[in-house]
């Protein structure tokens, strides 16, 4: 008899909601059929992440992380497609979801603001899974307060006819950088004008292996997730590495995060749905006090709570993605409305998922804390989502400011 656990099927009924079009429904069905068939040994997170990137690239899923002009699947980044893909991948493997997310987040600033030459050099390779990308914003003393970064990029104009190009020289430390140490390139944010606050931050593309970049300091965290610190020591970059407007780096980072925060909500949702599915299966199989766990009102009440938390998060997540895709962000009012919606989705989906997974673990009793059970790993996997790409407290600030600006409406 096979000892392999039955893999639950990721739900697709939500795809019938009016937030989605026929193309999303087809995408949702396709990824739900593909994901459970993949297997990667995740005992080494860095190796596994590279393998997932290869599988996702070969299957064409990473094409949803870049626009069609550069090898992508759709004309522009489609938030609903990203949410659907991440939700389903996270249901099966949070690390597969992570690999997908990093292709988008790590290259997002190039999609938004890269020159045609920069886009051609990086985006098609990301879409194929040939280049791993990373987004380097946080620093040891500048996490939530991203504007307080101290990494500097000093401009050095080439003098004479030495053949040398104008250059920026980077000095400083970035930390908690996802894909750090395995990325092929980093989108790095650094101060180009120390006196200009957030308007003095610019973005740069730094290839792995560039002299003066040390990305070898791996950070071990509670769930599989390749993370590293980056140390820049007199790291000279050609002027062509500058990404977007000089001084426009902070806004570029915020715009990039805006897109992907809704997709983090999708990932949290996928993990919560998986915990709920496993809790339902467990409650139907486990006998206690002469009856099935599922027959007890206590269990039914818990499952009711869990399902409502999942669906509430789903509505906020799909709404945020729909707002960006269908209403757009062309006017300041639209952009602010979307930013608040994405913040709300990210906050509620990650917080709700933590509660749902905790309830599922409690229902599993001793098995819930046994290393190797799905609910135990989900309990560790979900925790970082309440912190990265803007902690819950940052989302509260964003939503609170929006509410104040709009007289009580978000
Ligand atoms: N899109 C475009 N522009 C934005 C923006 C957004 N979503 N959010 C802010 N801006 C602009 C503001 O309009 C302001 O522009 P002006 O200089 O023209 O006035 C500028 O950026 C500075 O904004 P603000 O004053 O709100 O910046 P703060 O320093 O107060 O920081 C928070 C705001 C806390 C929201 C920001 O630092 C943040 O998101 N921090 C979390 C960072 C994060 O997610 N880190 C994780 C990294 S990836 S794992």
Tab-separated table of C-alpha atoms and ligand atoms in Angstrom:
chain	number	residue	atom	x	y	z
A	1	UNK	CA	0.000	0.000	0.000
A	2	UNK	CA	1.299	3.477	-0.880
A	3	UNK	CA	2.350	5.603	2.081
A	4	UNK	CA	2.318	8.802	0.037
A	5	UNK	CA	-0.238	11.199	1.542
A	6	UNK	CA	-3.189	12.169	-0.628
A	7	UNK	CA	-2.642	15.606	-2.058
A	8	UNK	CA	-5.806	17.688	-1.795
A	9	UNK	CA	-6.980	19.442	-4.926
A	10	UNK	CA	-6.722	23.234	-4.833
A	11	UNK	CA	-10.210	24.731	-5.075
A	12	UNK	CA	-11.165	26.533	-8.277
A	13	UNK	CA	-14.804	27.438	-7.573
A	14	UNK	CA	-13.834	31.019	-6.647
A	15	UNK	CA	-12.793	31.540	-10.275
A	16	UNK	CA	-16.496	31.854	-11.109
A	17	UNK	CA	-16.584	35.164	-9.204
A	18	UNK	CA	-17.124	38.284	-11.336
A	19	UNK	CA	-13.608	39.545	-10.538
A	20	UNK	CA	-12.277	37.081	-13.091
A	21	UNK	CA	-12.540	36.684	-16.861
A	22	UNK	CA	-12.473	33.528	-18.977
A	23	UNK	CA	-8.682	33.779	-19.350
A	24	UNK	CA	-8.299	33.735	-15.554
A	25	UNK	CA	-10.604	30.744	-15.235
A	26	UNK	CA	-8.559	28.814	-17.794
A	27	UNK	CA	-5.316	29.840	-16.082
A	28	UNK	CA	-6.666	28.796	-12.674
A	29	UNK	CA	-7.686	25.372	-13.945
A	30	UNK	CA	-4.353	24.849	-15.716
A	31	UNK	CA	-2.168	25.738	-12.728
A	32	UNK	CA	-4.404	23.664	-10.408
A	33	UNK	CA	-3.800	20.655	-12.674
A	34	UNK	CA	-0.028	21.273	-13.038
A	35	UNK	CA	1.045	22.096	-9.489
A	36	UNK	CA	0.236	18.797	-7.681
A	37	UNK	CA	2.207	16.818	-10.261
A	38	UNK	CA	5.506	18.573	-9.484
A	39	UNK	CA	7.957	17.300	-6.930
A	40	UNK	CA	11.039	19.039	-5.601
A	41	UNK	CA	13.192	17.990	-2.661
A	42	UNK	CA	12.983	21.095	-0.464
A	43	UNK	CA	15.539	20.058	2.163
A	44	UNK	CA	17.974	22.674	0.800
A	45	UNK	CA	16.027	25.884	0.180
A	46	UNK	CA	18.534	27.441	-2.222
A	47	UNK	CA	18.814	24.371	-4.415
A	48	UNK	CA	15.046	23.832	-4.281
A	49	UNK	CA	14.329	27.416	-5.219
A	50	UNK	CA	16.517	27.113	-8.306
A	51	UNK	CA	14.736	23.864	-9.227
A	52	UNK	CA	11.314	25.418	-8.810
A	53	UNK	CA	12.400	28.367	-10.950
A	54	UNK	CA	13.514	25.924	-13.650
A	55	UNK	CA	10.216	24.006	-13.526
A	56	UNK	CA	8.110	27.176	-13.471
A	57	UNK	CA	10.136	28.663	-16.311
A	58	UNK	CA	9.939	25.552	-18.483
A	59	UNK	CA	6.175	25.303	-17.940
A	60	UNK	CA	5.689	28.942	-18.947
A	61	UNK	CA	4.302	30.221	-15.623
A	62	UNK	CA	7.067	32.799	-15.127
A	63	UNK	CA	5.874	34.485	-18.310
A	64	UNK	CA	3.169	36.045	-16.133
A	65	UNK	CA	5.907	37.983	-14.279
A	66	UNK	CA	6.934	40.146	-17.256
A	67	UNK	CA	5.070	41.960	-20.056
A	68	UNK	CA	4.519	40.362	-23.478
A	69	UNK	CA	6.983	42.684	-25.225
A	70	UNK	CA	9.752	40.911	-23.301
A	71	UNK	CA	8.616	37.309	-23.452
A	72	UNK	CA	5.674	37.604	-21.074
A	73	UNK	CA	2.278	35.957	-21.390
A	74	UNK	CA	0.151	39.128	-21.299
A	75	UNK	CA	0.586	42.716	-22.501
A	76	UNK	CA	1.117	43.965	-18.971
A	77	UNK	CA	1.495	42.494	-15.505
A	78	UNK	CA	-1.949	41.224	-14.586
A	79	UNK	CA	-2.614	41.251	-10.858
A	80	UNK	CA	-5.396	38.693	-11.027
A	81	UNK	CA	-3.212	36.237	-12.931
A	82	UNK	CA	-0.458	36.694	-10.331
A	83	UNK	CA	-2.916	36.174	-7.488
A	84	UNK	CA	-4.337	33.003	-9.047
A	85	UNK	CA	-0.904	31.538	-9.740
A	86	UNK	CA	0.474	32.354	-6.294
A	87	UNK	CA	-2.635	31.152	-4.484
A	88	UNK	CA	-2.481	27.756	-6.173
A	89	UNK	CA	1.285	27.326	-5.917
A	90	UNK	CA	1.218	28.275	-2.217
A	91	UNK	CA	-1.557	25.718	-1.639
A	92	UNK	CA	0.888	23.010	-2.740
A	93	UNK	CA	4.337	24.438	-1.981
A	94	UNK	CA	5.078	27.813	-0.370
A	95	UNK	CA	8.593	27.535	-1.797
A	96	UNK	CA	7.265	27.157	-5.351
A	97	UNK	CA	5.182	30.243	-4.700
A	98	UNK	CA	8.267	32.038	-3.410
A	99	UNK	CA	10.208	31.216	-6.591
A	100	UNK	CA	7.333	32.600	-8.674
A	101	UNK	CA	7.038	35.711	-6.511
A	102	UNK	CA	10.717	36.549	-6.718
A	103	UNK	CA	10.723	36.421	-10.507
A	104	UNK	CA	8.063	39.145	-10.414
A	105	UNK	CA	9.201	41.231	-7.456
A	106	UNK	CA	12.881	41.019	-8.369
A	107	UNK	CA	12.329	42.181	-11.932
A	108	UNK	CA	9.276	44.406	-11.303
A	109	UNK	CA	11.266	47.642	-11.090
A	110	UNK	CA	12.824	46.874	-14.498
A	111	UNK	CA	9.374	46.243	-15.969
A	112	UNK	CA	8.116	49.526	-14.532
A	113	UNK	CA	11.079	51.792	-15.201
A	114	UNK	CA	13.833	50.028	-17.142
A	115	UNK	CA	15.235	51.366	-20.397
A	116	UNK	CA	14.447	49.202	-23.447
A	117	UNK	CA	18.036	47.919	-23.261
A	118	UNK	CA	17.695	46.982	-19.579
A	119	UNK	CA	14.323	45.330	-20.201
A	120	UNK	CA	15.704	43.330	-23.132
A	121	UNK	CA	18.760	42.265	-21.136
A	122	UNK	CA	16.870	40.931	-18.104
A	123	UNK	CA	13.142	40.346	-18.597
A	124	UNK	CA	13.119	37.606	-21.279
A	125	UNK	CA	15.631	35.616	-19.212
A	126	UNK	CA	13.428	35.990	-16.111
A	127	UNK	CA	10.388	34.821	-18.093
A	128	UNK	CA	12.244	31.697	-19.222
A	129	UNK	CA	13.545	30.952	-15.722
A	130	UNK	CA	17.127	31.508	-16.885
A	131	UNK	CA	17.872	34.390	-14.498
A	132	UNK	CA	16.923	34.605	-10.815
A	133	UNK	CA	16.010	38.093	-9.624
A	134	UNK	CA	16.082	39.889	-6.271
A	135	UNK	CA	14.797	43.152	-4.783
A	136	UNK	CA	17.247	44.789	-2.376
A	137	UNK	CA	15.594	47.510	-0.305
A	138	UNK	CA	15.864	46.591	3.403
A	139	UNK	CA	18.870	47.325	5.593
A	140	UNK	CA	19.799	46.365	9.162
A	141	UNK	CA	18.468	49.732	10.407
A	142	UNK	CA	15.939	50.439	7.669
A	143	UNK	CA	13.228	47.800	7.324
A	144	UNK	CA	9.765	49.321	7.663
A	145	UNK	CA	11.339	52.800	7.507
A	146	UNK	CA	12.781	52.127	4.063
A	147	UNK	CA	13.556	55.823	3.540
A	148	UNK	CA	16.129	55.663	6.362
A	149	UNK	CA	18.514	53.535	4.283
A	150	UNK	CA	22.184	54.455	4.438
A	151	UNK	CA	23.617	52.552	1.479
A	152	UNK	CA	25.082	55.211	-0.776
A	153	UNK	CA	25.677	55.337	-4.497
A	154	UNK	CA	28.236	58.008	-5.202
A	155	UNK	CA	28.492	59.387	-8.720
A	156	UNK	CA	31.981	59.482	-10.205
A	157	UNK	CA	32.381	61.229	-13.514
A	158	UNK	CA	35.059	59.694	-15.705
A	159	UNK	CA	37.906	62.042	-16.355
A	160	UNK	CA	40.206	62.193	-19.342
A	161	UNK	CA	40.259	59.848	-22.295
A	162	UNK	CA	41.067	56.731	-20.272
A	163	UNK	CA	38.212	54.845	-21.826
A	164	UNK	CA	36.566	54.575	-18.383
A	165	UNK	CA	32.800	55.153	-18.182
A	166	UNK	CA	31.011	57.370	-15.707
A	167	UNK	CA	30.227	55.255	-12.696
A	168	UNK	CA	28.337	54.917	-9.428
A	169	UNK	CA	30.147	53.455	-6.452
A	170	UNK	CA	27.989	51.584	-3.949
A	171	UNK	CA	28.849	51.234	-0.273
A	172	UNK	CA	26.568	49.787	2.406
A	173	UNK	CA	24.701	46.715	3.568
A	174	UNK	CA	21.330	45.297	2.529
A	175	UNK	CA	19.758	42.484	4.495
A	176	UNK	CA	16.871	39.958	4.500
A	177	UNK	CA	17.196	39.899	0.733
A	178	UNK	CA	15.097	37.106	-0.722
A	179	UNK	CA	17.016	35.107	-3.333
A	180	UNK	CA	20.192	36.640	-1.899
A	181	UNK	CA	23.172	34.481	-2.805
A	182	UNK	CA	21.383	32.685	-5.646
A	183	UNK	CA	20.093	35.636	-7.673
A	184	UNK	CA	21.699	36.474	-10.999
A	185	UNK	CA	20.938	40.172	-10.479
A	186	UNK	CA	19.714	42.531	-7.774
A	187	UNK	CA	17.579	45.671	-8.064
A	188	UNK	CA	19.291	47.740	-5.395
A	189	UNK	CA	18.020	50.966	-3.839
A	190	UNK	CA	20.604	53.439	-2.555
A	191	UNK	CA	20.980	57.080	-1.580
A	192	UNK	CA	22.302	59.277	-4.371
A	193	UNK	CA	21.558	62.455	-2.392
A	194	UNK	CA	21.842	62.040	1.360
A	195	UNK	CA	20.114	65.390	2.031
A	196	UNK	CA	17.003	64.771	-0.065
A	197	UNK	CA	15.167	62.197	2.079
A	198	UNK	CA	13.101	59.718	0.107
A	199	UNK	CA	13.641	61.908	-2.987
A	200	UNK	CA	17.366	61.185	-2.777
A	201	UNK	CA	17.043	57.443	-3.371
A	202	UNK	CA	17.799	55.838	-6.748
A	203	UNK	CA	17.676	52.299	-8.096
A	204	UNK	CA	20.430	50.266	-9.741
A	205	UNK	CA	20.735	46.870	-11.380
A	206	UNK	CA	23.686	44.964	-9.938
A	207	UNK	CA	24.697	41.666	-11.485
A	208	UNK	CA	25.803	38.884	-9.149
A	209	UNK	CA	29.575	38.562	-9.309
A	210	UNK	CA	30.137	42.315	-9.669
A	211	UNK	CA	33.400	43.241	-7.945
A	212	UNK	CA	32.667	44.764	-4.550
A	213	UNK	CA	29.394	42.843	-4.000
A	214	UNK	CA	29.504	40.065	-1.388
A	215	UNK	CA	26.244	38.108	-1.302
A	216	UNK	CA	27.571	35.079	0.550
A	217	UNK	CA	26.062	35.751	4.022
A	218	UNK	CA	23.139	33.324	4.108
A	219	UNK	CA	20.443	33.952	6.732
A	220	UNK	CA	18.663	30.878	8.055
A	221	UNK	CA	14.991	31.406	8.862
A	222	UNK	CA	12.217	29.270	10.352
A	223	UNK	CA	10.803	28.102	6.998
A	224	UNK	CA	12.573	27.339	3.698
A	225	UNK	CA	13.308	30.730	2.151
A	226	UNK	CA	16.670	31.677	0.583
A	227	UNK	CA	17.744	34.919	2.303
A	228	UNK	CA	21.056	36.724	2.490
A	229	UNK	CA	22.741	39.972	3.399
A	230	UNK	CA	24.484	41.911	0.634
A	231	UNK	CA	27.636	43.854	1.378
A	232	UNK	CA	28.718	46.551	-1.072
A	233	UNK	CA	32.324	47.698	-0.709
A	234	UNK	CA	33.433	50.232	-3.322
A	235	UNK	CA	31.228	48.366	-5.774
A	236	UNK	CA	31.598	50.261	-9.067
A	237	UNK	CA	28.706	50.223	-11.512
A	238	UNK	CA	28.575	51.542	-15.016
A	239	UNK	CA	26.220	54.544	-15.270
A	240	UNK	CA	23.979	52.384	-17.474
A	241	UNK	CA	23.103	50.322	-14.348
A	242	UNK	CA	20.982	53.177	-13.019
A	243	UNK	CA	17.319	52.167	-13.121
A	244	UNK	CA	14.528	54.726	-13.568
A	245	UNK	CA	14.817	58.394	-12.670
A	246	UNK	CA	17.652	59.671	-10.540
A	247	UNK	CA	16.021	60.325	-7.159
A	248	UNK	CA	12.954	58.297	-8.178
A	249	UNK	CA	14.033	55.081	-6.460
A	250	UNK	CA	11.777	55.280	-3.404
A	251	UNK	CA	8.636	55.769	-5.474
A	252	UNK	CA	9.772	53.008	-7.828
A	253	UNK	CA	10.216	50.658	-4.856
A	254	UNK	CA	6.748	51.580	-3.536
A	255	UNK	CA	5.130	51.085	-6.957
A	256	UNK	CA	6.819	47.698	-7.297
A	257	UNK	CA	5.691	46.635	-3.832
A	258	UNK	CA	2.176	47.863	-4.583
A	259	UNK	CA	1.849	45.365	-7.434
A	260	UNK	CA	3.210	42.430	-5.501
A	261	UNK	CA	1.507	43.072	-2.152
A	262	UNK	CA	-1.796	41.915	-3.626
A	263	UNK	CA	-0.053	38.767	-4.780
A	264	UNK	CA	1.378	38.157	-1.279
A	265	UNK	CA	-2.250	38.173	-0.184
A	266	UNK	CA	-2.889	35.513	-2.845
A	267	UNK	CA	-0.091	33.374	-1.412
A	268	UNK	CA	-1.444	33.720	2.141
A	269	UNK	CA	-4.851	32.757	0.857
A	270	UNK	CA	-3.444	29.613	-0.768
A	271	UNK	CA	-1.807	28.541	2.492
A	272	UNK	CA	-5.004	29.216	4.450
A	273	UNK	CA	-7.091	27.235	1.944
A	274	UNK	CA	-4.659	24.332	2.272
A	275	UNK	CA	-4.868	24.396	6.071
A	276	UNK	CA	-8.663	24.447	5.878
A	277	UNK	CA	-8.716	21.557	3.382
A	278	UNK	CA	-6.412	19.503	5.595
A	279	UNK	CA	-8.461	20.343	8.701
A	280	UNK	CA	-11.670	19.208	6.994
A	281	UNK	CA	-10.030	15.955	5.868
A	282	UNK	CA	-8.620	15.341	9.327
A	283	UNK	CA	-11.909	16.117	11.078
A	284	UNK	CA	-13.691	13.646	8.805
A	285	UNK	CA	-11.223	10.857	9.528
A	286	UNK	CA	-10.398	11.246	13.211
A	287	UNK	CA	-12.510	9.468	15.803
A	288	UNK	CA	-12.726	10.891	19.298
A	289	UNK	CA	-15.117	10.241	22.199
A	290	UNK	CA	-16.923	7.694	20.028
A	291	UNK	CA	-17.652	10.023	17.135
A	292	UNK	CA	-15.899	11.750	14.273
A	293	UNK	CA	-14.214	15.003	15.112
A	294	UNK	CA	-16.333	16.555	12.335
A	295	UNK	CA	-19.525	15.584	14.189
A	296	UNK	CA	-18.655	17.751	17.173
A	297	UNK	CA	-20.147	21.210	17.314
A	298	UNK	CA	-16.850	22.597	18.606
A	299	UNK	CA	-15.184	21.423	15.404
A	300	UNK	CA	-17.989	22.759	13.220
A	301	UNK	CA	-17.751	26.153	14.896
A	302	UNK	CA	-13.998	26.278	14.314
A	303	UNK	CA	-14.365	25.251	10.670
A	304	UNK	CA	-17.030	27.936	10.284
A	305	UNK	CA	-14.645	30.567	11.629
A	306	UNK	CA	-11.844	29.349	9.395
A	307	UNK	CA	-13.962	29.347	6.247
A	308	UNK	CA	-15.249	32.875	6.915
A	309	UNK	CA	-11.698	34.167	7.524
A	310	UNK	CA	-10.562	32.577	4.260
A	311	UNK	CA	-13.426	33.992	2.202
A	312	UNK	CA	-13.113	37.484	3.723
A	313	UNK	CA	-9.431	37.513	2.785
A	314	UNK	CA	-10.278	36.201	-0.683
A	315	UNK	CA	-12.721	39.034	-1.350
A	316	UNK	CA	-10.190	41.725	-0.358
A	317	UNK	CA	-7.455	40.034	-2.382
A	318	UNK	CA	-9.458	39.624	-5.580
A	319	UNK	CA	-10.902	43.122	-5.187
A	320	UNK	CA	-7.429	44.669	-4.940
A	321	UNK	CA	-6.199	42.769	-7.993
A	322	UNK	CA	-9.367	43.640	-9.934
A	323	UNK	CA	-8.993	47.336	-9.024
A	324	UNK	CA	-5.494	47.448	-10.460
A	325	UNK	CA	-6.360	45.499	-13.613
A	326	UNK	CA	-9.763	47.003	-14.391
A	327	UNK	CA	-9.925	50.455	-12.809
A	328	UNK	CA	-6.218	51.167	-13.160
A	329	UNK	CA	-3.803	53.498	-11.432
A	330	UNK	CA	-3.598	56.287	-14.027
A	331	UNK	CA	-4.902	59.115	-11.828
A	332	UNK	CA	-3.546	59.901	-8.333
A	333	UNK	CA	-6.949	59.032	-6.837
A	334	UNK	CA	-6.971	55.633	-8.566
A	335	UNK	CA	-3.375	54.948	-7.558
A	336	UNK	CA	-4.073	55.809	-3.914
A	337	UNK	CA	-7.240	53.703	-3.878
A	338	UNK	CA	-5.324	50.745	-5.239
A	339	UNK	CA	-2.440	51.213	-2.775
A	340	UNK	CA	-4.890	51.139	0.137
A	341	UNK	CA	-6.753	48.142	-1.299
A	342	UNK	CA	-3.532	46.185	-1.778
A	343	UNK	CA	-2.422	47.049	1.771
A	344	UNK	CA	-5.764	45.891	3.167
A	345	UNK	CA	-5.596	42.659	1.194
A	346	UNK	CA	-2.018	41.931	2.257
A	347	UNK	CA	-2.733	42.681	5.912
A	348	UNK	CA	-6.002	40.765	6.221
A	349	UNK	CA	-4.995	37.775	4.112
A	350	UNK	CA	-1.719	37.201	5.976
A	351	UNK	CA	-3.214	37.811	9.433
A	352	UNK	CA	-6.285	35.674	8.691
A	353	UNK	CA	-4.146	32.906	7.247
A	354	UNK	CA	-2.044	32.815	10.414
A	355	UNK	CA	-5.223	32.377	12.478
A	356	UNK	CA	-6.668	29.745	10.147
A	357	UNK	CA	-3.445	27.737	10.116
A	358	UNK	CA	-3.186	27.975	13.899
A	359	UNK	CA	-6.763	26.684	14.270
A	360	UNK	CA	-6.039	23.864	11.817
A	361	UNK	CA	-2.926	22.932	13.773
A	362	UNK	CA	-4.874	22.929	17.050
A	363	UNK	CA	-7.467	20.639	15.505
A	364	UNK	CA	-4.721	18.196	14.503
A	365	UNK	CA	-3.651	17.903	18.166
A	366	UNK	CA	-0.243	16.285	18.658
A	367	UNK	CA	0.091	15.584	14.934
A	368	UNK	CA	-0.103	19.323	14.330
A	369	UNK	CA	3.257	19.973	15.944
A	370	UNK	CA	4.926	16.890	14.516
A	371	UNK	CA	7.668	17.901	12.112
A	372	UNK	CA	6.819	16.609	8.660
A	373	UNK	CA	3.071	17.228	8.760
A	374	UNK	CA	1.750	19.782	6.311
A	375	UNK	CA	0.017	21.898	8.920
A	376	UNK	CA	3.242	22.134	10.946
A	377	UNK	CA	5.204	23.439	7.984
A	378	UNK	CA	2.407	25.828	7.041
A	379	UNK	CA	2.538	27.226	10.580
A	380	UNK	CA	6.165	28.200	9.950
A	381	UNK	CA	5.676	29.160	6.294
A	382	UNK	CA	2.937	31.725	6.922
A	383	UNK	CA	4.754	33.697	9.614
A	384	UNK	CA	7.076	35.675	7.331
A	385	UNK	CA	4.198	36.890	5.164
A	386	UNK	CA	3.029	39.114	8.025
A	387	UNK	CA	6.430	40.822	7.890
A	388	UNK	CA	7.935	40.870	4.404
A	389	UNK	CA	6.917	43.288	1.661
A	390	UNK	CA	5.627	45.634	4.351
A	391	UNK	CA	4.787	44.394	7.835
A	392	UNK	CA	1.178	44.434	9.035
A	393	UNK	CA	1.954	47.643	10.928
A	394	UNK	CA	3.112	49.330	7.698
A	395	UNK	CA	-0.111	48.263	5.986
A	396	UNK	CA	-2.074	49.713	8.905
A	397	UNK	CA	-0.276	53.037	8.390
A	398	UNK	CA	-0.958	53.039	4.653
A	399	UNK	CA	-4.651	52.233	5.172
A	400	UNK	CA	-4.981	54.678	8.084
A	401	UNK	CA	-3.503	57.555	6.071
A	402	UNK	CA	-5.831	56.718	3.205
A	403	UNK	CA	-8.860	56.700	5.507
A	404	UNK	CA	-7.886	60.095	6.946
A	405	UNK	CA	-7.361	61.532	3.462
A	406	UNK	CA	-10.750	60.297	2.320
A	407	UNK	CA	-12.820	61.243	5.332
A	408	UNK	CA	-13.445	57.752	6.625
A	409	UNK	CA	-13.481	55.851	3.346
A	410	UNK	CA	-10.457	53.802	2.375
B	1	LIG	N1	3.373	54.690	-4.951
B	1	LIG	C1	4.017	55.791	-5.416
B	1	LIG	N2	4.560	56.720	-4.601
B	1	LIG	C2	4.463	56.517	-3.276
B	1	LIG	C3	3.822	55.400	-2.730
B	1	LIG	C4	3.254	54.471	-3.612
B	1	LIG	N3	2.628	53.361	-3.179
B	1	LIG	N4	3.887	55.455	-1.381
B	1	LIG	C5	4.539	56.589	-1.084
B	1	LIG	N5	4.879	57.223	-2.240
B	1	LIG	C6	5.566	58.514	-2.375
B	1	LIG	C7	4.829	59.597	-1.586
B	1	LIG	O1	3.802	60.153	-2.390
B	1	LIG	C8	5.946	60.591	-1.300
B	1	LIG	O2	6.156	61.339	-2.471
B	1	LIG	P1	6.632	62.913	-2.432
B	1	LIG	O3	8.076	62.872	-2.048
B	1	LIG	O4	6.423	63.370	-3.829
B	1	LIG	O5	5.768	63.585	-1.420
B	1	LIG	C9	7.147	59.676	-1.105
B	1	LIG	O6	6.855	58.438	-1.772
B	1	LIG	C10	7.434	59.408	0.348
B	1	LIG	O7	6.244	58.837	0.918
B	1	LIG	P2	5.956	58.820	2.484
B	1	LIG	O8	6.205	60.193	3.027
B	1	LIG	O9	4.631	58.201	2.690
B	1	LIG	O10	7.148	57.873	2.960
B	1	LIG	P3	7.517	57.336	4.394
B	1	LIG	O11	8.988	57.477	4.564
B	1	LIG	O12	6.616	57.941	5.427
B	1	LIG	O13	7.239	55.762	4.287
B	1	LIG	C11	6.003	53.688	4.266
B	1	LIG	C12	6.028	55.217	4.043
B	1	LIG	C13	6.142	53.310	5.726
B	1	LIG	C14	4.657	53.245	3.736
B	1	LIG	C15	7.150	53.029	3.417
B	1	LIG	O14	8.413	53.351	3.955
B	1	LIG	C16	7.019	51.532	3.337
B	1	LIG	O15	6.255	50.993	2.527
B	1	LIG	N6	7.792	50.797	4.144
B	1	LIG	C17	7.842	49.353	4.092
B	1	LIG	C18	8.912	48.935	3.161
B	1	LIG	C19	8.775	47.493	2.800
B	1	LIG	O16	7.762	47.033	2.333
B	1	LIG	N7	9.878	46.769	2.985
B	1	LIG	C20	9.952	45.414	2.628
B	1	LIG	C21	10.923	45.273	1.516
B	1	LIG	S1	10.645	43.935	0.454
B	1	LIG	S2	10.687	42.357	1.521
